[in-house]
Amino acid sequence: MDTQRITGTARHVGGKLRRVAGDAGRDAYDTAATRAEEAYEEAFDLGSRALRRARGGALRLADDALENGQALYGRGVGALSRQAGNHPLLLVAAAAFTGAAIAWLAVGSQRR
């Protein structure tokens, strides 16, 4: 009878040890999976923040380039207008020369 009790107790303790070992393995797996998931979410958040910063920086650069381009265009038109006002005959001669060059190129390309 003592042998049966010892054997039964040993089996009972062995079963408990197996359950504890299984739970420990499962806990270790769950912990590793949780850590991996947390690392993924952190990396995703960092990537999202970097993308938002890069997009914002690109938009600011594009806005600055547009403003600078408009300012330079305005200055160029102003300078051209002043030159045309100071030398109107030169402007008419340049327009005539440009028209003659375009006509010469158009006629020359039709003859070929």
Tab-separated table of N, CA, C and O in Angstrom:
chain	number	residue	atom	x	y	z
A	1	MET	N	0.820	-1.183	0.000
A	1	MET	CA	0.000	0.000	0.000
A	1	MET	C	0.863	1.246	0.000
A	1	MET	O	0.547	2.200	-0.670
A	2	ASP	N	1.940	1.214	0.752
A	2	ASP	CA	2.833	2.351	0.773
A	2	ASP	C	3.463	2.561	-0.595
A	2	ASP	O	3.673	3.693	-1.018
A	3	THR	N	3.738	1.496	-1.287
A	3	THR	CA	4.321	1.599	-2.620
A	3	THR	C	3.339	2.262	-3.572
A	3	THR	O	3.722	3.112	-4.381
A	4	GLN	N	2.060	1.893	-3.483
A	4	GLN	CA	1.053	2.508	-4.347
A	4	GLN	C	0.898	4.003	-4.032
A	4	GLN	O	0.731	4.821	-4.927
A	5	ARG	N	0.919	4.298	-2.732
A	5	ARG	CA	0.802	5.710	-2.360
A	5	ARG	C	2.002	6.512	-2.858
A	5	ARG	O	1.842	7.617	-3.364
A	6	ILE	N	3.169	5.955	-2.702
A	6	ILE	CA	4.386	6.637	-3.158
A	6	ILE	C	4.344	6.797	-4.672
A	6	ILE	O	4.640	7.867	-5.204
A	7	THR	N	3.943	5.737	-5.374
A	7	THR	CA	3.862	5.804	-6.837
A	7	THR	C	2.812	6.827	-7.271
A	7	THR	O	3.046	7.635	-8.182
A	8	GLY	N	1.660	6.804	-6.632
A	8	GLY	CA	0.593	7.761	-6.964
A	8	GLY	C	1.019	9.190	-6.695
A	8	GLY	O	0.769	10.107	-7.505
A	9	THR	N	1.664	9.398	-5.557
A	9	THR	CA	2.144	10.740	-5.218
A	9	THR	C	3.213	11.186	-6.206
A	9	THR	O	3.228	12.344	-6.645
A	10	ALA	N	4.088	10.257	-6.569
A	10	ALA	CA	5.138	10.591	-7.536
A	10	ALA	C	4.524	10.961	-8.890
A	10	ALA	O	4.945	11.926	-9.534
A	11	ARG	N	3.511	10.200	-9.325
A	11	ARG	CA	2.834	10.534	-10.583
A	11	ARG	C	2.129	11.884	-10.484
A	11	ARG	O	2.149	12.681	-11.428
A	12	HIS	N	1.494	12.131	-9.357
A	12	HIS	CA	0.790	13.389	-9.152
A	12	HIS	C	1.774	14.569	-9.195
A	12	HIS	O	1.536	15.582	-9.864
A	13	VAL	N	2.890	14.415	-8.501
A	13	VAL	CA	3.918	15.468	-8.499
A	13	VAL	C	4.513	15.614	-9.899
A	13	VAL	O	4.751	16.727	-10.381
A	14	GLY	N	4.745	14.480	-10.579
A	14	GLY	CA	5.271	14.526	-11.952
A	14	GLY	C	4.325	15.259	-12.878
A	14	GLY	O	4.754	16.058	-13.726
A	15	GLY	N	3.035	15.008	-12.749
A	15	GLY	CA	2.047	15.716	-13.568
A	15	GLY	C	2.057	17.214	-13.301
A	15	GLY	O	1.983	18.027	-14.219
A	16	LYS	N	2.149	17.557	-12.015
A	16	LYS	CA	2.211	18.978	-11.666
A	16	LYS	C	3.479	19.613	-12.243
A	16	LYS	O	3.453	20.725	-12.763
A	17	LEU	N	4.600	18.905	-12.142
A	17	LEU	CA	5.851	19.430	-12.694
A	17	LEU	C	5.751	19.624	-14.203
A	17	LEU	O	6.235	20.615	-14.747
A	18	ARG	N	5.103	18.629	-14.887
A	18	ARG	CA	4.910	18.772	-16.337
A	18	ARG	C	4.073	20.002	-16.658
A	18	ARG	O	4.360	20.743	-17.588
A	19	ARG	N	2.985	20.217	-15.892
A	19	ARG	CA	2.128	21.384	-16.109
A	19	ARG	C	2.891	22.679	-15.869
A	19	ARG	O	2.794	23.625	-16.639
A	20	VAL	N	3.672	22.699	-14.798
A	20	VAL	CA	4.466	23.900	-14.487
A	20	VAL	C	5.483	24.154	-15.601
A	20	VAL	O	5.665	25.284	-16.057
A	21	ALA	N	6.157	23.074	-16.060
A	21	ALA	CA	7.131	23.228	-17.140
A	21	ALA	C	6.443	23.693	-18.420
A	21	ALA	O	6.948	24.563	-19.136
A	22	GLY	N	5.276	23.137	-18.731
A	22	GLY	CA	4.521	23.563	-19.908
A	22	GLY	C	4.100	25.014	-19.806
A	22	GLY	O	4.204	25.787	-20.766
A	23	ASP	N	3.615	25.396	-18.619
A	23	ASP	CA	3.226	26.795	-18.414
A	23	ASP	C	4.426	27.721	-18.543
A	23	ASP	O	4.329	28.806	-19.119
A	24	ALA	N	5.564	27.290	-18.010
A	24	ALA	CA	6.773	28.115	-18.097
A	24	ALA	C	7.190	28.286	-19.553
A	24	ALA	O	7.561	29.375	-19.986
A	25	GLY	N	7.134	27.214	-20.316
A	25	GLY	CA	7.469	27.306	-21.739
A	25	GLY	C	6.502	28.196	-22.482
A	25	GLY	O	6.889	29.007	-23.316
A	26	ARG	N	5.219	28.023	-22.171
A	26	ARG	CA	4.198	28.839	-22.809
A	26	ARG	C	4.372	30.309	-22.414
A	26	ARG	O	4.263	31.203	-23.234
A	27	ASP	N	4.669	30.550	-21.131
A	27	ASP	CA	4.908	31.914	-20.660
A	27	ASP	C	6.117	32.523	-21.348
A	27	ASP	O	6.100	33.689	-21.743
A	28	ALA	N	7.168	31.722	-21.501
A	28	ALA	CA	8.364	32.224	-22.181
A	28	ALA	C	8.038	32.557	-23.630
A	28	ALA	O	8.460	33.587	-24.156
A	29	TYR	N	7.249	31.691	-24.297
A	29	TYR	CA	6.848	31.952	-25.676
A	29	TYR	C	5.980	33.201	-25.752
A	29	TYR	O	6.186	34.060	-26.601
A	30	ASP	N	5.001	33.283	-24.826
A	30	ASP	CA	4.123	34.453	-24.815
A	30	ASP	C	4.912	35.732	-24.543
A	30	ASP	O	4.670	36.763	-25.159
A	31	THR	N	5.875	35.651	-23.626
A	31	THR	CA	6.698	36.815	-23.312
A	31	THR	C	7.521	37.228	-24.527
A	31	THR	O	7.606	38.406	-24.850
A	32	ALA	N	8.117	36.259	-25.209
A	32	ALA	CA	8.922	36.570	-26.392
A	32	ALA	C	8.041	37.150	-27.494
A	32	ALA	O	8.417	38.115	-28.163
A	33	ALA	N	6.860	36.579	-27.671
A	33	ALA	CA	5.948	37.087	-28.697
A	33	ALA	C	5.492	38.498	-28.354
A	33	ALA	O	5.418	39.369	-29.226
A	34	THR	N	5.225	38.726	-27.092
A	34	THR	CA	4.809	40.058	-26.662
A	34	THR	C	5.928	41.064	-26.875
A	34	THR	O	5.694	42.171	-27.364
A	35	ARG	N	7.143	40.665	-26.520
A	35	ARG	CA	8.288	41.566	-26.728
A	35	ARG	C	8.485	41.873	-28.209
A	35	ARG	O	8.759	43.005	-28.584
A	36	ALA	N	8.364	40.848	-29.036
A	36	ALA	CA	8.521	41.053	-30.478
A	36	ALA	C	7.430	41.982	-31.010
A	36	ALA	O	7.696	42.871	-31.824
A	37	GLU	N	6.219	41.794	-30.544
A	37	GLU	CA	5.112	42.648	-30.976
A	37	GLU	C	5.333	44.088	-30.521
A	37	GLU	O	5.109	45.029	-31.290
A	38	GLU	N	5.792	44.270	-29.283
A	38	GLU	CA	6.069	45.609	-28.781
A	38	GLU	C	7.193	46.268	-29.572
A	38	GLU	O	7.119	47.457	-29.890
A	39	ALA	N	8.229	45.497	-29.910
A	39	ALA	CA	9.340	46.036	-30.702
A	39	ALA	C	8.857	46.437	-32.088
A	39	ALA	O	9.250	47.483	-32.623
A	40	TYR	N	7.995	45.612	-32.687
A	40	TYR	CA	7.437	45.937	-33.997
A	40	TYR	C	6.623	47.226	-33.940
A	40	TYR	O	6.775	48.106	-34.784
A	41	GLU	N	5.775	47.348	-32.921
A	41	GLU	CA	4.945	48.547	-32.800
A	41	GLU	C	5.801	49.786	-32.569
A	41	GLU	O	5.536	50.845	-33.134
A	42	GLU	N	6.858	49.649	-31.768
A	42	GLU	CA	7.751	50.787	-31.526
A	42	GLU	C	8.467	51.188	-32.817
A	42	GLU	O	8.562	52.372	-33.141
A	43	ALA	N	8.954	50.194	-33.570
A	43	ALA	CA	9.630	50.490	-34.841
A	43	ALA	C	8.653	51.121	-35.830
A	43	ALA	O	9.004	52.058	-36.553
A	44	PHE	N	7.428	50.631	-35.855
A	44	PHE	CA	6.414	51.193	-36.746
A	44	PHE	C	6.118	52.645	-36.374
A	44	PHE	O	6.021	53.509	-37.245
A	45	ASP	N	6.001	52.910	-35.073
A	45	ASP	CA	5.757	54.284	-34.619
A	45	ASP	C	6.921	55.204	-34.984
A	45	ASP	O	6.710	56.328	-35.446
A	46	LEU	N	8.148	54.717	-34.780
A	46	LEU	CA	9.315	55.524	-35.139
A	46	LEU	C	9.346	55.800	-36.643
A	46	LEU	O	9.631	56.919	-37.072
A	47	GLY	N	9.048	54.799	-37.436
A	47	GLY	CA	9.015	54.980	-38.881
A	47	GLY	C	7.924	55.949	-39.302
A	47	GLY	O	8.138	56.789	-40.185
A	48	SER	N	6.769	55.860	-38.673
A	48	SER	CA	5.673	56.780	-38.988
A	48	SER	C	6.044	58.214	-38.651
A	48	SER	O	5.774	59.134	-39.421
A	49	ARG	N	6.674	58.381	-37.475
A	49	ARG	CA	7.095	59.742	-37.090
A	49	ARG	C	8.141	60.278	-38.056
A	49	ARG	O	8.089	61.444	-38.451
A	50	ALA	N	9.083	59.441	-38.456
A	50	ALA	CA	10.114	59.879	-39.408
A	50	ALA	C	9.493	60.249	-40.751
A	50	ALA	O	9.885	61.237	-41.374
A	51	LEU	N	8.517	59.473	-41.184
A	51	LEU	CA	7.837	59.771	-42.447
A	51	LEU	C	7.091	61.095	-42.362
A	51	LEU	O	7.147	61.906	-43.287
A	52	ARG	N	6.393	61.330	-41.238
A	52	ARG	CA	5.680	62.601	-41.077
A	52	ARG	C	6.650	63.778	-41.080
A	52	ARG	O	6.388	64.808	-41.702
A	53	ARG	N	7.787	63.620	-40.388
A	53	ARG	CA	8.785	64.699	-40.376
A	53	ARG	C	9.341	64.955	-41.775
A	53	ARG	O	9.508	66.096	-42.185
A	54	ALA	N	9.655	63.877	-42.490
A	54	ALA	CA	10.204	64.021	-43.841
A	54	ALA	C	9.178	64.673	-44.765
A	54	ALA	O	9.523	65.550	-45.566
A	55	ARG	N	7.920	64.255	-44.660
A	55	ARG	CA	6.873	64.836	-45.495
A	55	ARG	C	6.706	66.324	-45.181
A	55	ARG	O	6.605	67.150	-46.082
A	56	GLY	N	6.708	66.663	-43.901
A	56	GLY	CA	6.596	68.068	-43.503
A	56	GLY	C	7.769	68.885	-44.005
A	56	GLY	O	7.592	70.000	-44.502
A	57	GLY	N	8.968	68.329	-43.892
A	57	GLY	CA	10.159	69.025	-44.391
A	57	GLY	C	10.105	69.222	-45.901
A	57	GLY	O	10.458	70.290	-46.414
A	58	ALA	N	9.659	68.205	-46.618
A	58	ALA	CA	9.560	68.315	-48.080
A	58	ALA	C	8.527	69.370	-48.471
A	58	ALA	O	8.755	70.149	-49.402
A	59	LEU	N	7.415	69.415	-47.757
A	59	LEU	CA	6.402	70.434	-48.054
A	59	LEU	C	6.930	71.841	-47.769
A	59	LEU	O	6.682	72.770	-48.542
A	60	ARG	N	7.662	71.993	-46.667
A	60	ARG	CA	8.240	73.311	-46.366
A	60	ARG	C	9.245	73.716	-47.431
A	60	ARG	O	9.265	74.874	-47.876
A	61	LEU	N	10.083	72.766	-47.872
A	61	LEU	CA	11.053	73.071	-48.930
A	61	LEU	C	10.351	73.447	-50.233
A	61	LEU	O	10.768	74.374	-50.934
A	62	ALA	N	9.290	72.735	-50.567
A	62	ALA	CA	8.547	73.034	-51.793
A	62	ALA	C	7.898	74.413	-51.701
A	62	ALA	O	7.922	75.187	-52.672
A	63	ASP	N	7.332	74.740	-50.549
A	63	ASP	CA	6.730	76.062	-50.370
A	63	ASP	C	7.780	77.160	-50.486
A	63	ASP	O	7.553	78.191	-51.127
A	64	ASP	N	8.942	76.943	-49.859
A	64	ASP	CA	10.025	77.922	-49.946
A	64	ASP	C	10.497	78.093	-51.389
A	64	ASP	O	10.742	79.220	-51.843
A	65	ALA	N	10.627	76.980	-52.113
A	65	ALA	CA	11.065	77.050	-53.505
A	65	ALA	C	10.041	77.809	-54.353
A	65	ALA	O	10.419	78.618	-55.209
A	66	LEU	N	8.759	77.572	-54.105
A	66	LEU	CA	7.721	78.288	-54.846
A	66	LEU	C	7.777	79.785	-54.554
A	66	LEU	O	7.736	80.606	-55.479
A	67	GLU	N	7.887	80.141	-53.281
A	67	GLU	CA	7.965	81.561	-52.924
A	67	GLU	C	9.201	82.220	-53.533
A	67	GLU	O	9.112	83.329	-54.081
A	68	ASN	N	10.349	81.544	-53.462
A	68	ASN	CA	11.569	82.102	-54.057
A	68	ASN	C	11.441	82.227	-55.569
A	68	ASN	O	11.882	83.224	-56.156
A	69	GLY	N	10.852	81.236	-56.208
A	69	GLY	CA	10.655	81.290	-57.654
A	69	GLY	C	9.737	82.429	-58.064
A	69	GLY	O	10.010	83.144	-59.038
A	70	GLN	N	8.657	82.610	-57.313
A	70	GLN	CA	7.744	83.709	-57.623
A	70	GLN	C	8.431	85.059	-57.423
A	70	GLN	O	8.255	85.974	-58.218
A	71	ALA	N	9.230	85.179	-56.358
A	71	ALA	CA	9.939	86.434	-56.108
A	71	ALA	C	10.946	86.718	-57.217
A	71	ALA	O	11.037	87.852	-57.715
A	72	LEU	N	11.705	85.687	-57.624
A	72	LEU	CA	12.674	85.879	-58.708
A	72	LEU	C	11.989	86.207	-60.030
A	72	LEU	O	12.469	87.045	-60.798
A	73	TYR	N	10.864	85.554	-60.299
A	73	TYR	CA	10.108	85.848	-61.521
A	73	TYR	C	9.642	87.301	-61.508
A	73	TYR	O	9.761	88.007	-62.507
A	74	GLY	N	9.123	87.726	-60.362
A	74	GLY	CA	8.671	89.120	-60.251
A	74	GLY	C	9.811	90.108	-60.457
A	74	GLY	O	9.640	91.131	-61.146
A	75	ARG	N	10.976	89.808	-59.882
A	75	ARG	CA	12.125	90.695	-60.074
A	75	ARG	C	12.575	90.710	-61.530
A	75	ARG	O	12.944	91.745	-62.068
A	76	GLY	N	12.544	89.550	-62.178
A	76	GLY	CA	12.940	89.483	-63.585
A	76	GLY	C	11.998	90.255	-64.489
A	76	GLY	O	12.441	90.979	-65.392
A	77	VAL	N	10.706	90.108	-64.242
A	77	VAL	CA	9.724	90.853	-65.040
A	77	VAL	C	9.890	92.350	-64.811
A	77	VAL	O	9.825	93.148	-65.752
A	78	GLY	N	10.126	92.719	-63.556
A	78	GLY	CA	10.342	94.141	-63.248
A	78	GLY	C	11.567	94.686	-63.961
A	78	GLY	O	11.536	95.787	-64.527
A	79	ALA	N	12.666	93.935	-63.939
A	79	ALA	CA	13.889	94.367	-64.604
A	79	ALA	C	13.685	94.457	-66.107
A	79	ALA	O	14.133	95.415	-66.755
A	80	LEU	N	12.978	93.503	-66.687
A	80	LEU	CA	12.704	93.532	-68.124
A	80	LEU	C	11.810	94.708	-68.479
A	80	LEU	O	12.040	95.389	-69.494
A	81	SER	N	10.836	94.990	-67.633
A	81	SER	CA	9.952	96.132	-67.885
A	81	SER	C	10.725	97.444	-67.819
A	81	SER	O	10.502	98.343	-68.642
A	82	ARG	N	11.624	97.565	-66.857
A	82	ARG	CA	12.429	98.797	-66.761
A	82	ARG	C	13.314	98.958	-67.992
A	82	ARG	O	13.421	100.053	-68.555
A	83	GLN	N	13.937	97.863	-68.433
A	83	GLN	CA	14.801	97.934	-69.612
A	83	GLN	C	13.993	98.278	-70.859
A	83	GLN	O	14.445	99.045	-71.709
A	84	ALA	N	12.796	97.697	-70.957
A	84	ALA	CA	11.950	97.995	-72.120
A	84	ALA	C	11.501	99.450	-72.081
A	84	ALA	O	11.406	100.107	-73.124
A	85	GLY	N	11.232	99.984	-70.890
A	85	GLY	CA	10.847	101.395	-70.773
A	85	GLY	C	11.997	102.324	-71.096
A	85	GLY	O	11.795	103.390	-71.686
A	86	ASN	N	13.204	101.925	-70.744
A	86	ASN	CA	14.381	102.763	-71.012
A	86	ASN	C	14.807	102.696	-72.475
A	86	ASN	O	15.345	103.673	-73.009
A	87	HIS	N	14.594	101.595	-73.149
A	87	HIS	CA	15.051	101.405	-74.542
A	87	HIS	C	13.930	100.802	-75.386
A	87	HIS	O	14.025	99.647	-75.833
A	88	PRO	N	12.857	101.552	-75.689
A	88	PRO	CA	11.727	100.973	-76.429
A	88	PRO	C	12.085	100.586	-77.864
A	88	PRO	O	11.593	99.580	-78.375
A	89	LEU	N	12.950	101.340	-78.518
A	89	LEU	CA	13.307	101.006	-79.901
A	89	LEU	C	14.113	99.707	-79.964
A	89	LEU	O	13.950	98.912	-80.895
A	90	LEU	N	14.960	99.500	-78.975
A	90	LEU	CA	15.730	98.259	-78.921
A	90	LEU	C	14.801	97.059	-78.745
A	90	LEU	O	15.016	96.010	-79.356
A	91	LEU	N	13.740	97.220	-77.947
A	91	LEU	CA	12.767	96.143	-77.725
A	91	LEU	C	12.037	95.814	-79.020
A	91	LEU	O	11.854	94.639	-79.357
A	92	VAL	N	11.645	96.861	-79.787
A	92	VAL	CA	10.956	96.638	-81.060
A	92	VAL	C	11.894	95.944	-82.044
A	92	VAL	O	11.497	95.007	-82.748
A	93	ALA	N	13.165	96.366	-82.080
A	93	ALA	CA	14.137	95.744	-82.983
A	93	ALA	C	14.366	94.277	-82.594
A	93	ALA	O	14.455	93.397	-83.472
A	94	ALA	N	14.438	93.964	-81.290
A	94	ALA	CA	14.634	92.584	-80.843
A	94	ALA	C	13.438	91.721	-81.208
A	94	ALA	O	13.594	90.568	-81.646
A	95	ALA	N	12.218	92.271	-81.077
A	95	ALA	CA	11.012	91.524	-81.449
A	95	ALA	C	10.996	91.266	-82.948
A	95	ALA	O	10.643	90.162	-83.396
A	96	ALA	N	11.394	92.262	-83.749
A	96	ALA	CA	11.426	92.083	-85.207
A	96	ALA	C	12.461	91.034	-85.593
A	96	ALA	O	12.204	90.166	-86.451
A	97	PHE	N	13.623	91.094	-84.984
A	97	PHE	CA	14.670	90.127	-85.280
A	97	PHE	C	14.218	88.710	-84.901
A	97	PHE	O	14.445	87.755	-85.648
A	98	THR	N	13.575	88.568	-83.755
A	98	THR	CA	13.091	87.258	-83.302
A	98	THR	C	12.041	86.724	-84.270
A	98	THR	O	12.059	85.546	-84.646
A	99	GLY	N	11.112	87.589	-84.718
A	99	GLY	CA	10.088	87.168	-85.682
A	99	GLY	C	10.706	86.736	-86.999
A	99	GLY	O	10.294	85.730	-87.597
A	100	ALA	N	11.709	87.489	-87.463
A	100	ALA	CA	12.374	87.140	-88.722
A	100	ALA	C	13.106	85.802	-88.588
A	100	ALA	O	13.084	84.978	-89.523
A	101	ALA	N	13.732	85.559	-87.445
A	101	ALA	CA	14.454	84.292	-87.238
A	101	ALA	C	13.484	83.119	-87.219
A	101	ALA	O	13.761	82.067	-87.819
A	102	ILE	N	12.333	83.282	-86.592
A	102	ILE	CA	11.335	82.210	-86.557
A	102	ILE	C	10.800	81.940	-87.954
A	102	ILE	O	10.650	80.788	-88.372
A	103	ALA	N	10.526	83.008	-88.718
A	103	ALA	CA	10.038	82.839	-90.093
A	103	ALA	C	11.094	82.138	-90.949
A	103	ALA	O	10.768	81.251	-91.747
A	104	TRP	N	12.365	82.522	-90.820
A	104	TRP	CA	13.442	81.907	-91.597
A	104	TRP	C	13.552	80.423	-91.274
A	104	TRP	O	13.716	79.591	-92.169
A	105	LEU	N	13.432	80.065	-89.973
A	105	LEU	CA	13.494	78.662	-89.583
A	105	LEU	C	12.294	77.878	-90.122
A	105	LEU	O	12.433	76.741	-90.570
A	106	ALA	N	11.098	78.488	-90.100
A	106	ALA	CA	9.900	77.790	-90.586
A	106	ALA	C	9.993	77.568	-92.075
A	106	ALA	O	9.650	76.488	-92.574
A	107	VAL	N	10.417	78.569	-92.818
A	107	VAL	CA	10.536	78.427	-94.282
A	107	VAL	C	11.647	77.455	-94.617
A	107	VAL	O	11.492	76.607	-95.522
A	108	GLY	N	12.750	77.526	-93.912
A	108	GLY	CA	13.878	76.628	-94.172
A	108	GLY	C	13.510	75.178	-93.921
A	108	GLY	O	13.933	74.281	-94.649
A	109	SER	N	12.682	74.897	-92.915
A	109	SER	CA	12.308	73.517	-92.626
A	109	SER	C	11.306	72.993	-93.631
A	109	SER	O	11.218	71.794	-93.878
A	110	GLN	N	10.508	73.866	-94.270
A	110	GLN	CA	9.542	73.421	-95.274
A	110	GLN	C	10.228	73.084	-96.599
A	110	GLN	O	9.760	72.241	-97.345
A	111	ARG	N	11.316	73.716	-96.922
A	111	ARG	CA	12.031	73.466	-98.188
A	111	ARG	C	12.730	72.126	-98.182
A	111	ARG	O	13.007	71.558	-99.210
A	112	ARG	N	13.040	71.583	-97.062
A	112	ARG	CA	13.795	70.323	-96.971
A	112	ARG	C	12.918	69.185	-97.198
A	112	ARG	O	12.158	68.574	-97.259
